[in-house]
PDB file of C-alpha atoms in Angstrom:
ATOM      1  CA  MET A   1      56.595  90.883 103.209  1.00 93.00           C
ATOM      2  CA  ALA A   2      56.463  89.806  99.554  1.00 98.00           C
ATOM      3  CA  SER A   3      54.594  87.044  97.737  1.00 98.00           C
ATOM      4  CA  ILE A   4      56.605  85.127  95.148  1.00 98.00           C
ATOM      5  CA  PHE A   5      54.998  82.999  92.426  1.00 98.00           C
ATOM      6  CA  PHE A   6      56.935  80.308  90.544  1.00 98.00           C
ATOM      7  CA  ASP A   7      56.210  78.504  87.291  1.00 98.00           C
ATOM      8  CA  ILE A   8      57.292  74.862  87.347  1.00 97.00           C
ATOM      9  CA  ASP A   9      58.657  73.680  83.991  1.00 94.00           C
ATOM     10  CA  GLY A  10      61.820  75.500  82.988  1.00 96.00           C
ATOM     11  CA  THR A  11      61.732  77.511  86.217  1.00 98.00           C
ATOM     12  CA  LEU A  12      61.568  75.280  89.289  1.00 98.00           C
ATOM     13  CA  ILE A  13      62.478  72.084  87.424  1.00 97.00           C
ATOM     14  CA  ASP A  14      64.289  71.271  84.201  1.00 94.00           C
ATOM     15  CA  ARG A  15      63.041  69.028  81.420  1.00 86.00           C
ATOM     16  CA  TYR A  16      64.235  65.950  83.316  1.00 87.00           C
ATOM     17  CA  GLY A  17      62.392  66.882  86.521  1.00 89.00           C
ATOM     18  CA  VAL A  18      65.544  67.982  88.359  1.00 94.00           C
ATOM     19  CA  VAL A  19      65.219  70.662  91.052  1.00 97.00           C
ATOM     20  CA  GLU A  20      68.459  72.555  91.680  1.00 97.00           C
ATOM     21  CA  GLN A  21      69.642  72.492  95.291  1.00 97.00           C
ATOM     22  CA  SER A  22      70.035  76.281  95.174  1.00 98.00           C
ATOM     23  CA  THR A  23      66.323  76.528  94.341  1.00 98.00           C
ATOM     24  CA  ILE A  24      65.364  74.405  97.345  1.00 98.00           C
ATOM     25  CA  ARG A  25      67.581  76.547  99.582  1.00 98.00           C
ATOM     26  CA  ALA A  26      66.127  79.723  98.094  1.00 98.00           C
ATOM     27  CA  VAL A  27      62.515  78.744  98.831  1.00 98.00           C
ATOM     28  CA  ASP A  28      63.473  77.705 102.370  1.00 98.00           C
ATOM     29  CA  ARG A  29      65.241  81.048 102.886  1.00 98.00           C
ATOM     30  CA  LEU A  30      62.231  82.964 101.564  1.00 98.00           C
ATOM     31  CA  LYS A  31      60.040  81.270 104.167  1.00 98.00           C
ATOM     32  CA  GLU A  32      62.594  81.939 106.926  1.00 98.00           C
ATOM     33  CA  ASN A  33      62.471  85.611 105.935  1.00 98.00           C
ATOM     34  CA  GLY A  34      58.692  85.701 106.268  1.00 98.00           C
ATOM     35  CA  HIS A  35      57.721  85.771 102.584  1.00 98.00           C
ATOM     36  CA  ALA A  36      54.885  83.755 101.003  1.00 98.00           C
ATOM     37  CA  VAL A  37      55.726  81.366  98.170  1.00 98.00           C
ATOM     38  CA  TYR A  38      53.428  79.780  95.605  1.00 98.00           C
ATOM     39  CA  ILE A  39      53.548  77.408  92.661  1.00 98.00           C
ATOM     40  CA  ASN A  40      51.787  78.972  89.657  1.00 98.00           C
ATOM     41  CA  SER A  41      51.850  76.350  86.940  1.00 97.00           C
ATOM     42  CA  GLY A  42      50.260  75.360  83.667  1.00 94.00           C
ATOM     43  CA  ARG A  43      50.168  71.826  85.066  1.00 95.00           C
ATOM     44  CA  THR A  44      46.895  70.662  86.565  1.00 96.00           C
ATOM     45  CA  LYS A  45      47.064  69.222  90.071  1.00 95.00           C
ATOM     46  CA  VAL A  46      47.294  65.597  88.981  1.00 93.00           C
ATOM     47  CA  TYR A  47      50.491  66.370  87.065  1.00 91.00           C
ATOM     48  CA  ILE A  48      52.263  68.051  89.992  1.00 93.00           C
ATOM     49  CA  HIS A  49      53.856  64.983  91.513  1.00 87.00           C
ATOM     50  CA  ASN A  50      57.570  65.780  91.780  1.00 90.00           C
ATOM     51  CA  LYS A  51      58.520  64.625  95.308  1.00 92.00           C
ATOM     52  CA  GLU A  52      61.026  67.414  95.902  1.00 94.00           C
ATOM     53  CA  LEU A  53      58.523  70.071  94.854  1.00 94.00           C
ATOM     54  CA  LEU A  54      55.785  68.660  97.066  1.00 94.00           C
ATOM     55  CA  GLU A  55      58.149  68.652 100.049  1.00 96.00           C
ATOM     56  CA  MET A  56      58.977  72.348  99.627  1.00 97.00           C
ATOM     57  CA  PRO A  57      57.103  74.770 101.929  1.00 98.00           C
ATOM     58  CA  PHE A  58      54.782  76.414  99.411  1.00 98.00           C
ATOM     59  CA  ASP A  59      51.833  78.349 100.823  1.00 98.00           C
ATOM     60  CA  GLY A  60      49.617  77.401  97.902  1.00 98.00           C
ATOM     61  CA  MET A  61      49.376  75.903  94.444  1.00 98.00           C
ATOM     62  CA  LEU A  62      47.804  77.691  91.481  1.00 98.00           C
ATOM     63  CA  CYS A  63      47.265  74.875  88.993  1.00 98.00           C
ATOM     64  CA  GLY A  64      46.268  74.509  85.349  1.00 97.00           C
ATOM     65  CA  CYS A  65      46.900  78.137  84.339  1.00 96.00           C
ATOM     66  CA  GLY A  66      44.638  79.398  87.106  1.00 97.00           C
ATOM     67  CA  THR A  67      41.822  76.863  86.674  1.00 98.00           C
ATOM     68  CA  ASN A  68      42.321  75.288  90.122  1.00 98.00           C
ATOM     69  CA  LEU A  69      43.535  77.186  93.189  1.00 98.00           C
ATOM     70  CA  PHE A  70      44.727  75.908  96.574  1.00 98.00           C
ATOM     71  CA  LEU A  71      45.712  78.071  99.534  1.00 98.00           C
ATOM     72  CA  HIS A  72      47.195  76.459 102.658  1.00 96.00           C
ATOM     73  CA  GLY A  73      45.876  73.092 101.483  1.00 94.00           C
ATOM     74  CA  GLU A  74      42.297  74.289 100.964  1.00 96.00           C
ATOM     75  CA  GLU A  75      40.762  74.282  97.484  1.00 97.00           C
ATOM     76  CA  LEU A  76      39.439  77.735  96.611  1.00 97.00           C
ATOM     77  CA  PHE A  77      38.356  77.289  93.010  1.00 95.00           C
ATOM     78  CA  CYS A  78      38.030  74.716  90.224  1.00 97.00           C
ATOM     79  CA  ARG A  79      36.960  75.593  86.673  1.00 97.00           C
ATOM     80  CA  ASN A  80      35.892  72.795  84.318  1.00 97.00           C
ATOM     81  CA  ILE A  81      35.067  73.178  80.626  1.00 98.00           C
ATOM     82  CA  GLU A  82      31.389  72.608  79.849  1.00 98.00           C
ATOM     83  CA  LYS A  83      30.889  69.059  78.563  1.00 97.00           C
ATOM     84  CA  GLU A  84      29.259  69.951  75.229  1.00 98.00           C
ATOM     85  CA  LEU A  85      32.068  72.349  74.361  1.00 98.00           C
ATOM     86  CA  LEU A  86      34.747  69.921  75.539  1.00 98.00           C
ATOM     87  CA  TYR A  87      33.518  67.093  73.307  1.00 98.00           C
ATOM     88  CA  HIS A  88      33.134  69.489  70.371  1.00 98.00           C
ATOM     89  CA  MET A  89      36.796  70.449  70.786  1.00 98.00           C
ATOM     90  CA  VAL A  90      37.773  66.786  70.859  1.00 98.00           C
ATOM     91  CA  ALA A  91      35.883  66.227  67.598  1.00 98.00           C
ATOM     92  CA  VAL A  92      37.585  69.179  65.888  1.00 98.00           C
ATOM     93  CA  PHE A  93      41.092  68.136  66.930  1.00 98.00           C
ATOM     94  CA  ASN A  94      40.386  64.541  65.935  1.00 97.00           C
ATOM     95  CA  GLN A  95      39.232  65.762  62.523  1.00 97.00           C
ATOM     96  CA  TYR A  96      42.782  67.019  61.931  1.00 96.00           C
ATOM     97  CA  ASP A  97      44.331  63.967  63.644  1.00 95.00           C
ATOM     98  CA  LEU A  98      46.021  66.156  66.273  1.00 95.00           C
ATOM     99  CA  PRO A  99      47.352  64.400  69.389  1.00 93.00           C
ATOM    100  CA  MET A 100      46.001  66.065  72.533  1.00 94.00           C
ATOM    101  CA  ILE A 101      46.210  65.923  76.298  1.00 93.00           C
ATOM    102  CA  ILE A 102      43.040  66.996  78.094  1.00 96.00           C
ATOM    103  CA  GLU A 103      44.014  68.159  81.555  1.00 96.00           C
ATOM    104  CA  GLY A 104      41.834  67.779  84.618  1.00 96.00           C
ATOM    105  CA  ARG A 105      42.325  68.093  88.361  1.00 95.00           C
ATOM    106  CA  ASP A 106      42.308  64.337  88.996  1.00 95.00           C
ATOM    107  CA  TRP A 107      43.040  62.820  85.582  1.00 96.00           C
ATOM    108  CA  LEU A 108      44.874  63.461  82.342  1.00 94.00           C
ATOM    109  CA  TYR A 109      43.107  62.179  79.229  1.00 95.00           C
ATOM    110  CA  MET A 110      44.989  61.021  76.136  1.00 93.00           C
ATOM    111  CA  ASP A 111      44.860  58.328  73.484  1.00 93.00           C
ATOM    112  CA  TRP A 112      48.067  56.310  73.535  1.00 87.00           C
ATOM    113  CA  GLU A 113      48.180  55.479  69.810  1.00 86.00           C
ATOM    114  CA  LYS A 114      48.086  59.203  68.982  1.00 87.00           C
ATOM    115  CA  ILE A 115      50.133  60.731  71.775  1.00 84.00           C
ATOM    116  CA  ALA A 116      52.940  58.186  71.323  1.00 80.00           C
ATOM    117  CA  ARG A 117      53.730  59.764  67.937  1.00 81.00           C
ATOM    118  CA  ASP A 118      55.081  62.785  69.819  1.00 73.00           C
ATOM    119  CA  PRO A 119      58.133  62.411  72.117  1.00 76.00           C
ATOM    120  CA  TYR A 120      56.781  64.954  74.619  1.00 70.00           C
ATOM    121  CA  GLY A 121      53.392  63.266  74.718  1.00 70.00           C
ATOM    122  CA  GLU A 122      54.949  59.854  75.139  1.00 76.00           C
ATOM    123  CA  SER A 123      57.128  61.090  78.004  1.00 74.00           C
ATOM    124  CA  VAL A 124      54.077  62.618  79.717  1.00 71.00           C
ATOM    125  CA  PHE A 125      52.183  59.334  79.353  1.00 74.00           C
ATOM    126  CA  GLN A 126      55.033  57.267  80.775  1.00 78.00           C
ATOM    127  CA  LYS A 127      55.328  59.569  83.802  1.00 77.00           C
ATOM    128  CA  ILE A 128      51.624  59.849  84.528  1.00 80.00           C
ATOM    129  CA  ARG A 129      50.119  56.661  83.094  1.00 82.00           C
ATOM    130  CA  GLN A 130      48.624  55.626  86.442  1.00 88.00           C
ATOM    131  CA  HIS A 131      46.604  58.868  86.346  1.00 90.00           C
ATOM    132  CA  ALA A 132      45.696  58.714  82.646  1.00 93.00           C
ATOM    133  CA  GLN A 133      42.422  57.751  80.991  1.00 95.00           C
ATOM    134  CA  PRO A 134      41.644  57.380  77.277  1.00 96.00           C
ATOM    135  CA  ILE A 135      39.740  60.044  75.368  1.00 97.00           C
ATOM    136  CA  ALA A 136      38.126  57.764  72.778  1.00 96.00           C
ATOM    137  CA  GLY A 137      34.832  56.386  74.043  1.00 96.00           C
ATOM    138  CA  ASN A 138      35.124  58.185  77.378  1.00 97.00           C
ATOM    139  CA  GLU A 139      31.867  59.920  78.311  1.00 95.00           C
ATOM    140  CA  ASN A 140      33.013  61.101  81.739  1.00 96.00           C
ATOM    141  CA  ILE A 141      35.824  63.549  81.010  1.00 98.00           C
ATOM    142  CA  GLU A 142      36.115  66.406  83.504  1.00 97.00           C
ATOM    143  CA  ALA A 143      38.864  68.827  82.607  1.00 97.00           C
ATOM    144  CA  SER A 144      39.991  72.427  82.660  1.00 97.00           C
ATOM    145  CA  LYS A 145      42.290  72.850  79.662  1.00 97.00           C
ATOM    146  CA  PHE A 146      43.772  71.309  76.516  1.00 97.00           C
ATOM    147  CA  SER A 147      47.307  70.897  75.200  1.00 94.00           C
ATOM    148  CA  VAL A 148      47.276  70.082  71.487  1.00 95.00           C
ATOM    149  CA  VAL A 149      50.340  68.920  69.537  1.00 93.00           C
ATOM    150  CA  THR A 150      50.567  70.995  66.349  1.00 94.00           C
ATOM    151  CA  GLN A 151      54.162  70.495  65.279  1.00 91.00           C
ATOM    152  CA  TYR A 152      53.240  68.129  62.426  1.00 91.00           C
ATOM    153  CA  ILE A 153      51.000  70.606  60.571  1.00 94.00           C
ATOM    154  CA  GLU A 154      51.704  73.977  58.966  1.00 96.00           C
ATOM    155  CA  PRO A 155      51.604  76.943  61.374  1.00 95.00           C
ATOM    156  CA  GLU A 156      48.956  78.634  59.233  1.00 96.00           C
ATOM    157  CA  LEU A 157      46.666  75.614  59.572  1.00 97.00           C
ATOM    158  CA  ALA A 158      47.302  75.424  63.318  1.00 96.00           C
ATOM    159  CA  ASP A 159      46.241  79.057  63.683  1.00 96.00           C
ATOM    160  CA  GLN A 160      43.172  78.454  61.518  1.00 97.00           C
ATOM    161  CA  ILE A 161      42.068  75.497  63.652  1.00 97.00           C
ATOM    162  CA  MET A 162      42.518  77.484  66.863  1.00 97.00           C
ATOM    163  CA  ASP A 163      40.616  80.510  65.521  1.00 97.00           C
ATOM    164  CA  GLU A 164      37.314  78.753  66.240  1.00 97.00           C
ATOM    165  CA  PHE A 165      38.079  78.764  69.958  1.00 98.00           C
ATOM    166  CA  ARG A 166      39.799  82.115  70.518  1.00 97.00           C
ATOM    167  CA  ASP A 167      36.625  83.836  71.744  1.00 97.00           C
ATOM    168  CA  LEU A 168      36.385  81.408  74.656  1.00 97.00           C
ATOM    169  CA  PHE A 169      39.996  80.360  75.217  1.00 98.00           C
ATOM    170  CA  THR A 170      43.400  81.929  75.550  1.00 95.00           C
ATOM    171  CA  VAL A 171      45.688  80.062  73.157  1.00 95.00           C
ATOM    172  CA  ALA A 172      49.344  79.965  74.253  1.00 91.00           C
ATOM    173  CA  ASN A 173      51.579  79.117  71.312  1.00 91.00           C
ATOM    174  CA  HIS A 174      54.613  77.111  72.399  1.00 86.00           C
ATOM    175  CA  ASP A 175      56.654  77.557  69.194  1.00 83.00           C
ATOM    176  CA  TYR A 176      53.974  75.744  67.144  1.00 82.00           C
ATOM    177  CA  HIS A 177      54.975  72.533  68.883  1.00 89.00           C
ATOM    178  CA  VAL A 178      52.097  72.615  71.348  1.00 92.00           C
ATOM    179  CA  MET A 179      49.142  74.972  71.620  1.00 95.00           C
ATOM    180  CA  GLU A 180      47.681  75.291  75.100  1.00 95.00           C
ATOM    181  CA  LEU A 181      44.027  76.329  75.464  1.00 97.00           C
ATOM    182  CA  THR A 182      42.807  77.776  78.775  1.00 97.00           C
ATOM    183  CA  PRO A 183      39.353  79.274  79.443  1.00 97.00           C
ATOM    184  CA  LYS A 184      39.566  83.048  79.059  1.00 96.00           C
ATOM    185  CA  ASP A 185      38.238  83.694  82.548  1.00 95.00           C
ATOM    186  CA  CYS A 186      41.289  81.867  83.961  1.00 97.00           C
ATOM    187  CA  SER A 187      44.996  82.590  83.747  1.00 96.00           C
ATOM    188  CA  LYS A 188      48.112  82.555  85.855  1.00 97.00           C
ATOM    189  CA  ALA A 189      47.728  86.322  86.236  1.00 97.00           C
ATOM    190  CA  ILE A 190      44.105  86.149  87.399  1.00 97.00           C
ATOM    191  CA  ALA A 191      45.012  83.349  89.829  1.00 98.00           C
ATOM    192  CA  MET A 192      47.871  85.397  91.255  1.00 98.00           C
ATOM    193  CA  GLN A 193      45.588  88.400  91.703  1.00 97.00           C
ATOM    194  CA  GLU A 194      42.984  86.277  93.479  1.00 97.00           C
ATOM    195  CA  ILE A 195      45.559  84.903  95.925  1.00 98.00           C
ATOM    196  CA  CYS A 196      46.754  88.448  96.604  1.00 97.00           C
ATOM    197  CA  ARG A 197      43.165  89.526  97.229  1.00 97.00           C
ATOM    198  CA  GLN A 198      42.659  86.640  99.632  1.00 96.00           C
ATOM    199  CA  THR A 199      45.873  87.390 101.529  1.00 97.00           C
ATOM    200  CA  GLY A 200      45.816  91.205 101.396  1.00 97.00           C
ATOM    201  CA  VAL A 201      49.002  91.598  99.347  1.00 97.00           C
ATOM    202  CA  SER A 202      49.449  94.523  96.941  1.00 97.00           C
ATOM    203  CA  ARG A 203      50.733  94.196  93.388  1.00 97.00           C
ATOM    204  CA  LYS A 204      54.007  95.979  94.187  1.00 97.00           C
ATOM    205  CA  GLU A 205      54.750  93.277  96.772  1.00 98.00           C
ATOM    206  CA  THR A 206      54.580  90.458  94.194  1.00 98.00           C
ATOM    207  CA  PHE A 207      57.353  88.774  92.238  1.00 98.00           C
ATOM    208  CA  ALA A 208      56.762  86.199  89.489  1.00 98.00           C
ATOM    209  CA  PHE A 209      59.274  83.770  87.985  1.00 98.00           C
ATOM    210  CA  GLY A 210      58.630  82.162  84.592  1.00 98.00           C
ATOM    211  CA  ASP A 211      60.135  81.103  81.308  1.00 97.00           C
ATOM    212  CA  GLY A 212      57.457  80.492  78.671  1.00 93.00           C
ATOM    213  CA  ALA A 213      54.525  81.760  76.643  1.00 89.00           C
ATOM    214  CA  ASN A 214      51.909  80.890  79.248  1.00 90.00           C
ATOM    215  CA  ASP A 215      53.817  82.971  81.829  1.00 95.00           C
ATOM    216  CA  VAL A 216      53.549  86.253  79.939  1.00 95.00           C
ATOM    217  CA  GLU A 217      50.385  87.603  81.587  1.00 95.00           C
ATOM    218  CA  MET A 218      51.602  86.575  85.050  1.00 97.00           C
ATOM    219  CA  LEU A 219      54.927  88.322  84.484  1.00 98.00           C
ATOM    220  CA  LYS A 220      53.163  91.483  83.327  1.00 98.00           C
ATOM    221  CA  ALA A 221      50.709  91.438  86.247  1.00 98.00           C
ATOM    222  CA  ALA A 222      53.360  91.017  88.941  1.00 98.00           C
ATOM    223  CA  GLY A 223      55.088  93.923  90.595  1.00 98.00           C
ATOM    224  CA  THR A 224      58.329  92.427  89.282  1.00 98.00           C
ATOM    225  CA  GLY A 225      58.382  89.834  86.496  1.00 98.00           C
ATOM    226  CA  ILE A 226      61.563  87.742  86.416  1.00 98.00           C
ATOM    227  CA  VAL A 227      62.418  85.423  83.515  1.00 98.00           C
ATOM    228  CA  MET A 228      64.924  82.587  83.600  1.00 98.00           C
ATOM    229  CA  GLY A 229      67.987  82.830  81.382  1.00 98.00           C
ATOM    230  CA  ASN A 230      66.754  79.711  79.586  1.00 97.00           C
ATOM    231  CA  GLY A 231      63.360  81.366  78.988  1.00 96.00           C
ATOM    232  CA  ARG A 232      61.604  81.807  75.652  1.00 94.00           C
ATOM    233  CA  LYS A 233      61.456  85.079  73.734  1.00 94.00           C
ATOM    234  CA  PRO A 234      57.771  85.896  74.529  1.00 94.00           C
ATOM    235  CA  ALA A 235      58.579  85.794  78.237  1.00 96.00           C
ATOM    236  CA  LYS A 236      61.856  87.678  77.933  1.00 98.00           C
ATOM    237  CA  ASP A 237      60.146  90.408  75.921  1.00 97.00           C
ATOM    238  CA  VAL A 238      57.959  91.367  78.928  1.00 98.00           C
ATOM    239  CA  ALA A 239      60.507  90.739  81.709  1.00 98.00           C
ATOM    240  CA  ASP A 240      61.427  93.355  84.265  1.00 98.00           C
ATOM    241  CA  TYR A 241      64.567  91.343  84.904  1.00 98.00           C
ATOM    242  CA  ILE A 242      66.233  88.362  83.192  1.00 98.00           C
ATOM    243  CA  THR A 243      68.161  86.157  85.597  1.00 98.00           C
ATOM    244  CA  ASP A 244      70.580  83.320  84.979  1.00 98.00           C
ATOM    245  CA  ASP A 245      69.803  79.883  83.568  1.00 98.00           C
ATOM    246  CA  ILE A 246      67.970  77.347  85.710  1.00 97.00           C
ATOM    247  CA  HIS A 247      71.239  75.391  86.064  1.00 97.00           C
ATOM    248  CA  GLU A 248      73.208  78.527  86.957  1.00 98.00           C
ATOM    249  CA  ASP A 249      71.293  79.284  90.170  1.00 98.00           C
ATOM    250  CA  GLY A 250      68.913  81.628  88.355  1.00 98.00           C
ATOM    251  CA  ILE A 251      66.265  81.699  91.091  1.00 98.00           C
ATOM    252  CA  TRP A 252      68.744  82.094  93.948  1.00 98.00           C
ATOM    253  CA  ASN A 253      70.653  84.872  92.147  1.00 98.00           C
ATOM    254  CA  ALA A 254      67.516  86.859  91.311  1.00 98.00           C
ATOM    255  CA  LEU A 255      66.175  86.634  94.869  1.00 98.00           C
ATOM    256  CA  LYS A 256      69.534  87.878  96.149  1.00 98.00           C
ATOM    257  CA  ARG A 257      69.496  90.656  93.571  1.00 98.00           C
ATOM    258  CA  PHE A 258      66.155  91.930  94.892  1.00 98.00           C
ATOM    259  CA  GLY A 259      67.054  91.521  98.559  1.00 98.00           C
ATOM    260  CA  LEU A 260      64.504  88.818  99.297  1.00 98.00           C
ATOM    261  CA  ILE A 261      67.030  86.309 100.663  1.00 97.00           C
TER     262      ILE A 261
END
């Protein structure tokens, strides 16, 4: 039997948080056919709160680009950024007045007056405000990764700022709108490989679905990497197969194409 790993945003749900009914049926059918199914998301656990997703029969959740792993409800791993480094990063991004979301297992950290300047940041805050804490003056931040809004500065400057951290972090460039920093010893690909090790599944038995820059390594590491029709170029460039758009039953059609449902 196969193991199938799904990104969330742009793959399982659209920008409005809608899950297609064909996707729900597809995951149910996968389970009926004896396959294992997993969420493999850039979102940390606190930001996976979509009711329809949580009701789907996933065998595990790989959260925060591989920084926090759950298998059958049991936490296997949680990677936090060392405090001294974390607060240094905050100071650097504040120096350039860059809005940021610091992402932890239990909390998201953001400063409202900065994040509200960005429509994406504001929408995140409104959805998750009950699980949000401020960054400024907060001495108790525990987090695994950063998302930094860079759309209001020149791309060359954004790259220059991130250069300081590239030895320790993988920097996923989301079209110079947001840069996502994840510790280099964690990734969606590494998380997928660890779950396969735990469950005795070989690479050739794995399928990964994604759409964006932070899915690239996962797509390359899977036996078959499948990209949504609405996916970004970096993901499509490494795809083994490009399926239909999220709103055109892309997941269902790809699973049928490969004989999994």
